[in-house]
Short mmCIF file of C-alpha atoms in Angstrom, two decimals:
data_model
loop_
_atom_site.label_atom_id
_atom_site.label_comp_id
_atom_site.label_asym_id
_atom_site.label_seq_id
_atom_site.Cartn_x
_atom_site.Cartn_y
_atom_site.Cartn_z
CA MET A 1 23.43 18.27 13.77
CA LEU A 2 21.78 15.12 15.48
CA PHE A 3 18.67 13.35 14.79
CA ALA A 4 17.20 11.15 17.62
CA ALA A 5 14.50 8.47 17.13
CA ARG A 6 13.04 6.11 19.37
CA SER A 7 10.76 4.03 16.89
CA ALA A 8 10.74 3.43 13.23
CA VAL A 9 7.65 5.90 12.78
CA ALA A 10 9.61 8.68 14.42
CA LEU A 11 12.76 8.30 12.36
CA TYR A 12 10.87 7.87 9.20
CA ARG A 13 9.38 11.87 10.19
CA LEU A 14 13.12 12.62 10.52
CA LEU A 15 14.61 11.73 7.13
CA ASP A 16 11.07 13.51 5.37
CA VAL A 17 12.54 16.40 7.12
CA SER A 18 16.54 15.74 6.24
CA PRO A 19 16.67 16.90 2.82
CA VAL A 20 15.96 20.23 3.99
CA PHE A 21 19.68 20.28 4.78
CA SER A 22 20.69 19.05 0.68
CA GLY A 23 23.31 20.12 -1.32
CA ASP A 24 24.99 21.37 2.26
CA HIS A 25 28.52 20.71 2.93
CA ARG A 26 28.49 22.56 5.75
CA ILE A 27 25.84 20.24 7.87
CA THR A 28 26.66 15.87 8.66
CA ARG A 29 23.61 14.35 9.66
CA LEU A 30 24.12 11.40 12.75
CA PHE A 31 21.57 9.91 14.22
CA THR A 32 21.08 7.63 16.63
CA LEU A 33 18.66 5.51 19.05
CA VAL A 34 16.76 7.11 21.67
CA PRO A 35 16.24 4.24 24.42
CA GLY A 36 13.32 3.21 26.30
CA SER A 37 11.02 2.55 23.73
CA ASP A 38 8.68 -0.95 22.68
CA PHE A 39 9.44 0.68 19.15
CA GLY A 40 12.17 1.24 19.31
CA VAL A 41 13.92 -2.44 17.92
CA ASP A 42 13.89 -1.79 13.97
CA VAL A 43 15.25 1.97 13.75
CA LEU A 44 18.97 0.98 13.86
CA SER A 45 18.11 -1.22 10.57
CA ALA A 46 16.17 1.71 9.21
CA ILE A 47 18.81 3.58 9.51
CA GLU A 48 21.43 1.25 7.86
CA ALA A 49 19.59 0.90 5.48
CA VAL A 50 19.32 4.43 4.23
CA GLY A 51 22.89 4.77 4.85
CA GLY A 52 22.82 6.87 7.69
CA ARG A 53 25.85 6.88 10.53
CA THR A 54 25.03 6.10 13.83
CA VAL A 55 26.34 7.43 17.75
CA PRO A 56 25.99 5.35 20.42
CA TRP A 57 23.62 7.18 23.03
CA SER A 58 26.85 7.59 25.28
CA GLU A 59 28.67 8.96 23.14
CA ALA A 60 25.25 11.62 21.45
CA CYS A 61 24.46 12.17 25.55
CA ALA A 62 28.54 13.33 26.30
CA ARG A 63 28.47 15.61 22.52
CA THR A 64 27.64 18.76 21.97
CA TYR A 65 25.08 19.49 19.16
CA ASP A 66 24.37 22.85 16.74
CA LEU A 67 20.71 20.85 16.64
CA VAL A 68 18.60 18.04 18.03
CA VAL A 69 15.83 16.71 16.16
CA ALA A 70 13.25 14.51 17.42
CA ALA A 71 9.62 13.78 16.68
CA SER A 72 8.78 12.45 19.83
CA PRO A 73 8.89 14.57 23.41
CA LYS A 74 8.48 10.88 25.33
CA GLY A 75 11.93 9.62 26.68
CA ASP A 76 15.59 10.63 27.35
CA VAL A 77 15.57 13.14 24.66
CA PRO A 78 16.21 15.73 26.81
CA MET A 79 19.27 14.10 28.09
CA LEU A 80 21.22 14.90 24.46
CA ARG A 81 22.51 18.47 24.62
CA GLY A 82 22.33 21.50 22.12
CA THR A 83 19.91 23.34 20.33
CA HIS A 84 16.37 20.70 20.57
CA VAL A 85 13.56 20.86 18.12
CA LEU A 86 10.64 18.84 18.23
CA LEU A 87 8.79 17.61 15.23
CA PRO A 88 5.02 15.93 14.97
CA HIS A 89 4.85 12.30 13.84
CA GLY A 90 1.94 11.63 13.11
CA ALA A 91 -1.43 13.63 12.27
CA GLY A 92 -3.95 15.91 14.07
CA PHE A 93 -2.85 14.45 17.29
CA ASN A 94 -5.86 12.14 17.79
CA LYS A 95 -5.51 9.67 20.19
CA SER A 96 -5.04 9.38 24.06
CA ILE A 97 -2.66 7.04 25.08
CA PRO A 98 -4.17 5.09 28.23
CA GLU A 99 -2.39 5.16 31.16
CA GLU A 100 0.18 7.62 29.22
CA GLY A 101 1.34 10.87 30.05
CA SER A 102 -1.93 13.69 30.99
CA ALA A 103 -5.32 11.71 31.38
CA ASP A 104 -6.88 12.66 28.23
CA SER A 105 -4.07 14.88 26.03
CA ALA A 106 -3.08 14.53 22.44
CA SER A 107 -0.70 11.53 22.66
CA GLY A 108 2.27 14.80 20.96
CA LEU A 109 0.80 17.14 22.84
CA ASP A 110 1.32 16.17 26.52
CA PRO A 111 2.62 19.25 28.58
CA ALA A 112 3.63 16.31 30.76
CA TYR A 113 6.43 15.70 28.05
CA LEU A 114 6.47 19.39 26.66
CA LEU A 115 7.21 21.41 29.78
CA ARG A 116 10.70 19.84 30.91
CA ALA A 117 13.35 20.26 34.19
CA ASP A 118 15.18 23.61 34.20
CA ASP A 119 18.46 21.49 33.57
CA ALA A 120 17.28 19.59 30.80
CA ALA A 121 17.56 21.38 27.63
CA PRO A 122 14.56 23.24 25.87
CA ILE A 123 12.78 23.25 22.93
CA ALA A 124 14.26 25.99 20.92
CA LEU A 125 11.51 24.81 18.21
CA HIS A 126 7.81 23.08 18.23
CA ALA A 127 6.55 22.58 15.31
CA VAL A 128 3.05 21.69 14.61
CA ALA A 129 0.60 21.36 11.90
CA HIS A 130 -2.32 23.46 12.00
CA PRO A 131 -3.28 26.53 14.13
CA ASP A 132 -5.13 24.44 15.71
CA GLN A 133 -3.27 22.37 17.10
CA LEU A 134 -1.26 25.56 18.60
CA ALA A 135 -5.01 26.47 20.69
CA ARG A 136 -5.19 22.82 21.64
CA LEU A 137 -1.90 23.72 23.36
CA ALA A 138 -2.47 26.55 24.52
CA ALA A 139 -5.54 25.01 26.32
CA VAL A 140 -4.12 22.63 28.39
CA ALA A 141 -0.28 23.76 29.04
CA PRO A 142 0.33 27.96 27.48
CA GLN A 143 3.36 27.56 28.90
CA ALA A 144 4.58 25.00 26.36
CA THR A 145 3.54 27.10 23.90
CA ARG A 146 6.48 29.85 23.75
CA ASN A 147 8.71 28.78 20.94
CA THR A 148 5.37 26.69 19.48
CA LYS A 149 5.09 27.61 15.51
CA VAL A 150 2.84 26.69 12.87
CA ILE A 151 4.78 25.02 10.71
CA GLY A 152 2.41 22.52 8.20
CA ASP A 153 3.08 18.59 8.09
CA PRO A 154 6.81 17.88 5.45
CA THR A 155 5.35 14.58 5.03
CA LEU A 156 2.45 15.21 3.87
CA GLU A 157 4.79 17.49 1.33
CA ARG A 158 6.11 14.55 -0.13
CA VAL A 159 2.29 13.42 -0.50
CA LEU A 160 1.12 16.86 -2.18
CA ALA A 161 4.19 16.76 -4.21
CA SER A 162 3.73 12.61 -5.59
CA TYR A 163 0.64 12.90 -6.35
CA PRO A 164 0.98 13.90 -10.35
CA ARG A 165 3.12 9.80 -10.46
CA ARG A 166 -0.09 8.24 -9.23
CA ASP A 167 -0.40 6.84 -12.76
CA ARG A 168 3.19 5.16 -12.52
CA TYR A 169 2.27 3.84 -9.30
CA ARG A 170 -0.76 2.20 -10.38
CA ALA A 171 2.01 0.57 -13.13
CA ALA A 172 4.08 -0.68 -10.62
CA LEU A 173 1.81 -2.20 -8.79
CA GLY A 174 0.87 -3.90 -11.66
CA THR A 175 -2.55 -2.57 -10.80
CA GLY A 176 -4.09 -2.05 -14.41
CA PRO A 177 -7.79 -1.59 -14.97
CA ARG A 178 -8.74 -2.93 -11.52
CA LYS A 179 -9.64 -1.07 -9.03
CA LEU A 180 -6.98 -0.70 -6.06
CA LEU A 181 -8.41 -0.62 -1.96
CA VAL A 182 -6.00 0.02 0.55
CA LEU A 183 -6.40 -0.90 4.07
CA ALA A 184 -4.75 1.20 6.81
CA SER A 185 -4.13 0.04 10.12
CA THR A 186 -2.45 1.98 13.24
CA TRP A 187 -1.51 -0.20 16.24
CA GLY A 188 -2.57 -1.13 20.00
CA PRO A 189 -6.02 -2.78 21.12
CA ASP A 190 -8.12 -0.95 19.02
CA SER A 191 -6.53 -1.31 15.78
CA LEU A 192 -8.29 -2.85 12.89
CA ILE A 193 -5.40 -5.11 12.42
CA ARG A 194 -6.01 -6.15 16.06
CA ARG A 195 -9.99 -5.92 16.10
CA ARG A 196 -10.00 -7.08 13.15
CA PRO A 197 -7.98 -9.49 12.14
CA GLU A 198 -9.99 -11.77 9.30
CA LEU A 199 -10.72 -8.75 7.58
CA PRO A 200 -8.09 -8.86 5.21
CA ALA A 201 -7.72 -12.80 4.40
CA GLN A 202 -11.91 -12.05 4.07
CA LEU A 203 -11.77 -9.25 1.78
CA ALA A 204 -9.92 -10.99 -0.88
CA ALA A 205 -11.63 -14.22 -0.36
CA HIS A 206 -14.81 -12.29 -1.48
CA LEU A 207 -13.37 -9.19 -4.28
CA PRO A 208 -13.61 -10.60 -7.09
CA GLN A 209 -9.83 -11.08 -9.09
CA ASP A 210 -10.17 -9.35 -11.89
CA ALA A 211 -11.72 -6.15 -10.74
CA TYR A 212 -10.23 -5.63 -7.72
CA GLN A 213 -6.04 -5.43 -6.55
CA LEU A 214 -5.90 -4.81 -2.42
CA ALA A 215 -2.99 -3.68 -0.42
CA LEU A 216 -2.69 -3.13 3.25
CA ILE A 217 -0.34 -0.49 4.91
CA VAL A 218 0.38 -1.02 9.00
CA HIS A 219 1.99 1.14 11.43
CA PRO A 220 5.64 0.46 12.09
CA ASN A 221 4.96 0.34 16.13
CA GLU A 222 3.09 -3.11 15.33
CA ARG A 223 5.89 -4.91 12.65
CA SER A 224 8.21 -3.45 15.83
CA LEU A 225 6.29 -5.39 17.97
CA LEU A 226 5.12 -8.50 16.11
CA GLY A 227 8.25 -8.79 13.28
CA THR A 228 8.40 -9.01 9.89
CA TYR A 229 7.86 -12.80 10.17
CA GLU A 230 5.03 -13.31 12.33
CA LEU A 231 2.96 -10.67 10.95
CA THR A 232 3.53 -12.22 7.31
CA GLU A 233 2.67 -15.34 8.82
CA ARG A 234 -0.68 -13.96 10.00
CA LEU A 235 -1.71 -12.07 6.94
CA ALA A 236 -0.80 -15.57 5.19
CA PRO A 237 -3.83 -15.95 3.44
CA ALA A 238 -4.67 -12.52 1.73
CA LEU A 239 -0.79 -12.31 0.65
CA ASP A 240 -1.12 -15.48 -0.53
CA ALA A 241 -3.76 -14.50 -2.69
CA GLY A 242 -1.90 -11.03 -3.38
CA MET A 243 -2.13 -8.53 -1.80
CA ILE A 244 0.18 -6.07 -1.26
CA LEU A 245 1.95 -5.44 2.32
CA ALA A 246 3.54 -2.31 2.45
CA ASN A 247 6.49 -1.00 3.27
CA PRO A 248 6.85 1.24 6.45
CA HIS A 249 8.81 3.72 5.23
CA GLU A 250 7.27 6.02 1.96
CA GLU A 251 5.70 2.86 0.54
CA TRP A 252 2.63 3.46 2.23
CA ALA A 253 2.10 6.57 1.49
CA SER A 254 2.92 5.53 -2.44
CA LEU A 255 0.20 3.45 -2.13
CA LEU A 256 -2.19 5.78 -0.79
CA ILE A 257 -1.69 8.39 -3.96
CA ALA A 258 -2.46 5.03 -6.05
CA ALA A 259 -5.28 3.77 -4.36
CA ASP A 260 -9.31 3.92 -5.44
CA ALA A 261 -10.76 3.84 -1.78
CA LEU A 262 -8.79 3.42 1.39
CA VAL A 263 -10.58 1.37 4.92
CA THR A 264 -9.13 2.97 8.06
CA ASP A 265 -9.26 2.96 11.34
CA HIS A 266 -8.71 5.01 13.83
CA GLY A 267 -5.58 6.04 12.65
CA SER A 268 -3.89 9.53 11.33
CA THR A 269 -3.30 7.68 7.64
CA ALA A 270 -6.47 8.40 6.23
CA LEU A 271 -5.83 12.21 6.72
CA TYR A 272 -3.05 12.10 4.61
CA TYR A 273 -5.02 10.25 1.93
CA ALA A 274 -7.86 12.42 2.01
CA ALA A 275 -5.55 15.44 1.36
CA PRO A 276 -4.85 15.73 -2.38
CA GLN A 277 -8.43 14.59 -3.61
CA ASP A 278 -11.87 13.46 -2.32
CA ARG A 279 -11.90 9.49 -2.65
CA PRO A 280 -14.24 7.47 -1.55
CA LEU A 281 -13.24 6.45 2.86
CA VAL A 282 -14.65 3.59 4.97
CA GLY A 283 -14.30 3.51 8.79
CA VAL A 284 -13.65 0.47 10.87
CA SER A 285 -13.59 0.18 14.14
CA ARG A 286 -14.25 3.76 14.97
CA ASP A 287 -15.82 2.59 18.90
CA CYS A 288 -12.54 3.14 20.21
CA ALA A 289 -11.47 5.00 23.88
CA GLU A 290 -8.31 6.36 22.56
CA LEU A 291 -9.92 8.64 20.01
CA ILE A 292 -10.93 12.82 20.98
CA PRO A 293 -13.75 13.55 20.91
CA GLY A 294 -13.71 16.48 18.18
CA SER A 295 -10.14 15.77 16.70
CA PRO A 296 -9.40 15.80 12.86
CA MET A 297 -9.86 12.08 12.91
CA ASP A 298 -13.06 11.81 14.84
CA VAL A 299 -14.33 14.02 12.70
CA LEU A 300 -14.05 11.92 9.58
CA LEU A 301 -15.00 8.75 11.15
CA ARG A 302 -18.33 10.06 11.81
CA TYR A 303 -19.06 11.21 8.22
CA ILE A 304 -17.80 8.35 6.57
CA PRO A 305 -19.61 5.10 5.82
CA GLU A 306 -18.71 1.61 8.26
CA LEU A 307 -18.13 -1.56 6.97
CA GLY A 308 -20.01 -3.94 8.42
CA SER A 309 -18.77 -7.64 7.18
CA ALA A 310 -16.54 -7.68 4.19
CA GLU A 311 -19.25 -9.03 1.62
CA ALA A 312 -20.63 -5.40 2.54
CA ILE A 313 -17.52 -3.71 1.15
CA GLU A 314 -18.56 -2.37 -2.51
CA ASP A 315 -22.44 -1.43 -0.66
CA ALA A 316 -20.42 0.70 1.60
CA VAL A 317 -17.28 2.57 -0.98
CA ARG A 318 -20.16 3.55 -3.31
CA ALA A 319 -21.70 4.98 0.39
CA TYR A 320 -19.23 7.31 0.27
CA ARG A 321 -20.31 11.47 -0.18
CA PRO A 322 -17.42 13.49 -0.74
CA GLY A 323 -16.89 16.63 0.99
CA PRO A 324 -16.11 15.34 5.18
CA ALA A 325 -12.95 13.48 4.49
CA ARG A 326 -10.81 16.93 2.58
CA ALA A 327 -12.39 19.24 5.75
CA ALA A 328 -11.29 16.78 8.31
CA ALA A 329 -7.47 16.76 6.33
CA GLN A 330 -7.99 20.88 6.11
CA ALA A 331 -8.08 20.60 10.00
CA ALA A 332 -4.70 18.83 10.46
CA PHE A 333 -2.91 20.60 8.38
CA ALA A 334 -1.92 24.01 7.11
CA TYR A 335 0.71 25.35 5.32
CA GLN A 336 0.00 22.75 2.14
CA GLY A 337 2.55 23.37 -0.26
CA SER A 338 4.94 25.36 1.66
CA ALA A 339 5.76 23.30 5.11
CA LEU A 340 9.39 22.27 4.06
CA ASN A 341 10.32 25.49 3.44
CA ARG A 342 8.94 27.16 6.34
CA LEU A 343 10.95 24.89 8.68
CA ARG A 344 14.31 24.99 6.52
CA THR A 345 14.19 28.94 7.47
CA GLU A 346 13.35 28.13 11.20
CA LEU A 347 16.45 25.32 11.31
CA TYR A 348 18.66 27.64 9.30
CA ALA A 349 17.72 30.55 11.98
CA LEU A 350 18.21 28.16 14.74
CA VAL A 351 21.68 27.28 13.42
CA GLY A 352 22.60 30.68 12.64
CA LEU A 353 23.48 29.85 9.36
CA THR A 354 22.23 31.29 5.22
CA PRO A 355 20.38 28.34 3.31
CA PRO A 356 22.70 27.74 -0.30
CA ALA A 357 21.16 29.05 -2.98
CA LEU A 358 20.96 25.75 -4.31
CA GLY A 359 19.25 22.27 -3.06
CA ASN A 360 15.85 20.87 -3.27
CA PRO A 361 14.56 19.68 -0.23
CA LEU A 362 11.49 18.14 -1.15
CA ARG A 363 11.96 14.60 -2.50
CA LEU A 364 8.94 12.74 -4.64
CA LEU A 365 7.86 9.49 -3.20
CA PRO A 366 9.48 6.40 -5.12
CA ASP A 367 7.72 3.54 -7.04
CA PRO A 368 5.90 0.63 -4.68
CA ALA A 369 6.91 -2.96 -4.60
CA PRO A 370 4.02 -5.27 -7.12
CA ALA A 371 2.93 -8.32 -4.27
CA ALA A 372 5.63 -10.52 -2.91
CA ARG A 373 3.00 -13.31 -4.06
CA VAL A 374 -0.04 -13.65 -6.32
CA ALA A 375 -2.63 -16.20 -6.82
CA THR A 376 -1.36 -18.43 -9.55
CA ALA A 377 -5.12 -20.79 -8.52
CA PHE A 378 -8.77 -19.68 -9.59
CA ASP A 379 -12.22 -20.85 -8.80
CA VAL A 380 -13.88 -19.95 -11.92
CA HIS A 381 -17.33 -18.88 -11.28
CA ALA A 382 -19.20 -19.11 -15.02
CA ASP A 383 -22.25 -17.90 -16.33
CA VAL A 384 -22.50 -18.83 -20.05
CA THR A 385 -24.62 -17.06 -23.15
CA ALA A 386 -24.95 -17.97 -26.46
CA GLU A 387 -23.07 -15.44 -27.33
CA GLY A 388 -20.05 -15.13 -24.99
CA SER A 389 -19.85 -15.91 -20.46
CA ARG A 390 -19.57 -13.95 -17.82
CA ILE A 391 -16.66 -15.09 -15.33
CA VAL A 392 -15.66 -13.84 -11.70
CA ARG A 393 -12.33 -15.88 -10.36
CA HIS A 394 -11.55 -16.56 -6.76
CA PRO A 395 -8.23 -17.67 -5.43
CA ALA A 396 -8.85 -21.17 -5.02
CA GLY A 397 -10.18 -22.44 -1.56
CA MET A 398 -11.35 -18.79 -0.15
CA GLY A 399 -14.70 -20.19 -1.51
CA PRO A 400 -16.77 -22.40 -2.83
CA PRO A 401 -15.85 -24.19 -6.13
CA GLY A 402 -16.97 -22.89 -9.27
CA HIS A 403 -17.87 -23.47 -13.13
CA HIS A 404 -13.55 -24.98 -13.50
CA LEU A 405 -9.82 -24.74 -10.96
CA ALA A 406 -7.72 -22.99 -13.56
CA VAL A 407 -3.93 -23.73 -12.32
CA GLU A 408 -0.85 -21.54 -13.60
CA HIS A 409 1.11 -24.55 -14.01
CA GLY A 410 4.42 -25.35 -11.81
CA ALA A 411 3.62 -22.70 -9.55
CA VAL A 412 1.08 -24.54 -7.32
CA THR A 413 1.76 -28.24 -5.32
CA GLU A 414 0.97 -31.79 -7.42
CA GLN A 415 -2.45 -32.28 -5.94
CA LEU A 416 -3.83 -28.78 -7.07
CA THR A 417 -2.11 -29.41 -10.84
CA ARG A 418 -4.03 -32.33 -10.95
CA SER A 419 -7.20 -31.30 -10.20
CA ALA A 420 -7.12 -28.63 -12.38
CA GLY A 421 -9.71 -28.08 -15.48
CA LEU A 422 -7.38 -25.94 -16.94
CA LEU A 423 -4.11 -25.87 -16.71
CA TYR A 424 -2.36 -22.78 -17.99
CA ARG A 425 1.48 -21.30 -18.49
CA ARG A 426 2.64 -17.29 -18.51
CA SER A 427 5.16 -17.04 -21.45
CA ALA A 428 8.29 -16.79 -19.97
CA PRO A 429 11.04 -13.77 -20.25
CA SER A 430 14.11 -14.07 -23.23
CA PRO A 431 16.81 -16.84 -21.27
CA THR A 432 20.36 -15.08 -21.05
CA ALA A 433 22.02 -18.72 -21.00
CA PRO A 434 23.84 -19.19 -24.49
CA ALA A 435 21.70 -22.54 -24.66
CA ASP A 436 18.55 -23.20 -24.41
CA LEU A 437 15.68 -25.19 -24.13
CA SER A 438 12.12 -24.91 -24.40
CA TRP A 439 8.80 -24.79 -25.50
CA SER A 440 6.51 -24.29 -28.58
CA ALA A 441 3.07 -24.04 -27.86
CA GLY A 442 1.55 -26.69 -28.99
CA GLY A 443 4.23 -29.26 -28.10
CA TRP A 444 3.49 -28.00 -24.70
CA THR A 445 -0.78 -27.87 -24.44
CA ARG A 446 0.27 -31.44 -26.21
CA HIS A 447 2.51 -32.38 -23.47
CA VAL A 448 0.69 -31.37 -20.25
CA LEU A 449 -3.06 -32.90 -21.64
CA ALA A 450 -1.04 -35.95 -22.16
CA GLU A 451 0.55 -35.76 -18.74
CA TYR A 452 -2.39 -35.14 -16.64
CA PRO A 453 -5.00 -36.76 -17.61
CA GLY A 454 -8.14 -35.31 -15.62
CA CYS A 455 -7.62 -32.14 -17.17
CA ARG A 456 -9.71 -30.88 -19.94
CA ALA A 457 -7.58 -27.87 -21.32
CA ALA A 458 -4.50 -26.40 -21.89
CA ALA A 459 -3.28 -22.85 -22.79
CA ALA A 460 -0.07 -21.18 -23.11
CA VAL A 461 -0.65 -18.07 -21.98
CA ARG A 462 1.14 -14.67 -23.70
CA ARG A 463 0.54 -11.28 -22.79
CA ASP A 464 1.08 -9.81 -25.74
CA GLY A 465 -0.62 -11.43 -28.63
CA PRO A 466 -2.73 -14.46 -29.24
CA CYS A 467 -2.83 -17.28 -26.65
CA LEU A 468 -3.21 -20.61 -27.64
CA LEU A 469 -5.62 -23.01 -26.12
CA ASP A 470 -5.98 -27.34 -26.11
CA VAL A 471 -9.34 -28.29 -25.48
CA ARG A 472 -9.01 -32.40 -24.90
CA GLY A 473 -11.20 -34.41 -28.11
CA HIS A 474 -11.40 -31.23 -30.19
CA PRO A 475 -9.58 -31.69 -33.51
CA HIS A 476 -7.07 -28.18 -33.32
CA PRO A 477 -6.13 -26.08 -31.29
CA TYR A 478 -7.68 -22.23 -31.13
CA THR A 479 -5.90 -18.89 -30.77
CA VAL A 480 -7.47 -16.41 -28.02
CA GLN A 481 -7.42 -13.16 -27.93
CA ALA A 482 -8.58 -10.53 -25.69
CA GLU A 483 -9.01 -7.25 -27.48
CA PRO A 484 -7.77 -4.02 -25.30
CA ARG A 485 -10.66 -1.22 -24.47
CA SER A 486 -10.11 2.36 -25.32
CA GLU A 487 -11.28 3.85 -21.87
CA GLY A 488 -11.43 8.29 -21.94
CA GLY A 489 -7.90 7.65 -24.03
CA ARG A 490 -6.91 5.14 -21.74
CA ILE A 491 -6.13 1.57 -23.38
CA ALA A 492 -7.22 -1.50 -20.57
CA ARG A 493 -5.78 -4.78 -21.59
CA ILE A 494 -7.42 -7.90 -19.16
CA ASP A 495 -5.26 -10.68 -17.70
CA PRO A 496 -5.30 -13.21 -20.83
CA ALA A 497 -5.28 -16.38 -18.68
CA ALA A 498 -9.05 -14.61 -17.18
CA ALA A 499 -9.98 -14.20 -21.15
CA VAL A 500 -8.60 -17.85 -21.51
CA SER A 501 -11.03 -18.99 -18.83
CA ALA A 502 -13.60 -17.47 -20.13
CA VAL A 503 -13.50 -19.12 -23.70
CA HIS A 504 -12.62 -22.56 -21.75
CA ALA A 505 -16.43 -22.09 -19.87
CA TRP A 506 -18.52 -21.69 -23.60
CA LEU A 507 -16.52 -23.81 -24.61
CA ILE A 508 -16.92 -26.63 -22.29
CA THR A 509 -21.06 -25.69 -22.06
CA HIS A 510 -21.51 -25.43 -25.50
CA ARG A 511 -19.99 -28.60 -26.91
CA THR A 512 -18.71 -26.73 -29.85
CA LYS A 513 -15.46 -27.15 -31.69
CA PRO A 514 -15.67 -24.23 -34.11
CA ALA A 515 -13.66 -23.98 -37.40
CA ALA A 516 -14.26 -20.47 -37.93
CA PRO A 517 -13.54 -17.41 -36.37
CA THR A 518 -16.36 -16.63 -33.70
CA VAL A 519 -15.95 -13.42 -31.67
CA LEU A 520 -17.43 -13.91 -27.95
CA THR A 521 -18.40 -11.42 -25.47
CA CYS A 522 -17.01 -11.94 -22.21
CA HIS A 523 -17.11 -10.44 -18.55
CA ILE A 524 -14.56 -10.05 -16.67
CA GLY A 525 -14.05 -8.22 -13.56
CA GLU A 526 -16.28 -5.31 -14.47
CA ARG A 527 -15.38 -4.87 -17.95
CA SER A 528 -16.92 -6.85 -21.37
CA VAL A 529 -14.64 -7.49 -23.62
CA ARG A 530 -14.60 -8.77 -27.04
CA VAL A 531 -12.27 -11.88 -27.15
CA LEU A 532 -11.49 -13.55 -30.32
CA LEU A 533 -11.86 -17.60 -31.04
CA ARG A 534 -10.17 -18.94 -33.92
CA PRO A 535 -8.42 -22.17 -35.26
CA ALA A 536 -4.79 -22.30 -34.78
CA THR A 537 -2.09 -21.78 -37.50
CA ALA A 538 0.41 -24.34 -37.51
CA ASP A 539 3.31 -21.48 -36.83
CA GLU A 540 0.83 -20.25 -34.35
CA ALA A 541 0.95 -24.04 -32.16
CA GLY A 542 5.07 -23.70 -33.62
CA GLN A 543 5.81 -20.41 -31.87
CA GLU A 544 8.21 -20.80 -28.56
CA ILE A 545 6.77 -19.82 -24.91
#
């Protein structure tokens, strides 16, 4: 059998379907790139990444296949000889692409592409995801519905099956007790990334580092047009602040499962987000010419809050009301939970084989990768009281300066390091080399304070166990340890570097030099935590970092 893809997004849909033949030695899966698309540049590298065997287009056209599976009716797919199967490569058929095919026809349901010439290979199975899509096609081209069947959405099957892994995905991302806010951009002039290109950086600057994690899903077509290098350069301020840029194959769906809220344009990604569970949705760029009135995404965008400025994001998320988003997803996806098995039955019938007894067509989504870059310098805004402090951290340089600049030593430029009021170092992993030279916690803090006379404090930060904080002019270093919080059976831990900043702000503001253990109440992110501050012992100062 031959998987024929014109674009990366079509290929990814085919890869979601490929496991229906899992465990069958009678089936050989081959791939080919259908020429002529502006978005075909990443197809061959994506096939190579999964280890697929590619057949050159000229060779593919010269052979006959038992099954030709495509996820787009456009281009020269009819030139391929064999039994043709057409799958959707999106959800809901929400767009009409200007100057392409028939006017006002949904991309993917356009009779101009579905009704093939007499000498072209007919479509033996056109799989759609919902009865409404079959009805829409029948209204414009009844003859195109002859071999159209409602199967459901194979990609949604993976999302639904993988939803129990939500905690695992959040752990892989390093989300912790923060809220994960995901942005989803389709492609084209009306997309979020084209109409609001500054929004990712604006949100990264506005959202407190200890309360929110930010991620972005970009349609594969946009990646194909720009290239990954150009895309990441355009997004550099947000990426440097720790925003996650999802891989276009599989990882985007894992991020949707992990998300606490989604900001979406008119792309169909939002429907996959809304299907498993009703969670907050916020819209942008809803007034676009491509959006088909009455389509699932049109209905969804009409009933969810719209985001104005980045500063209004928390209000917009709170304004979301459950109901319409799930209803829109129900209008896009039928047979939820059984689509892959239904498709498997149809495909085996077309090739005249009985499915093997063994073989599972459903593959769970993989763990997403954490952010490639993280913020390592923060403007720390502090409101200090007698009992503790409330701090808000933002990546340095993305807003006004705060109470102090906290910088991870060795992770930023020397100029920024010399501007720091608090320098900290995180514990390094255990060395694997047979010989090693390392610092003690107290040795390092003394060294840094001597090396950088403008710095007021230095800290050795440990993920587990107390941190060591050395404040210039104080008679001894301190240990700082934030107590974990129990929240409905979960244990929430804050970034220990944030706890060190909160204590540093309290010490500097009150000019106190506590000689006995002190418990501070510190508000970090959206949580109030108890932080224990006490003079460090010689053994604690001498511990290796």
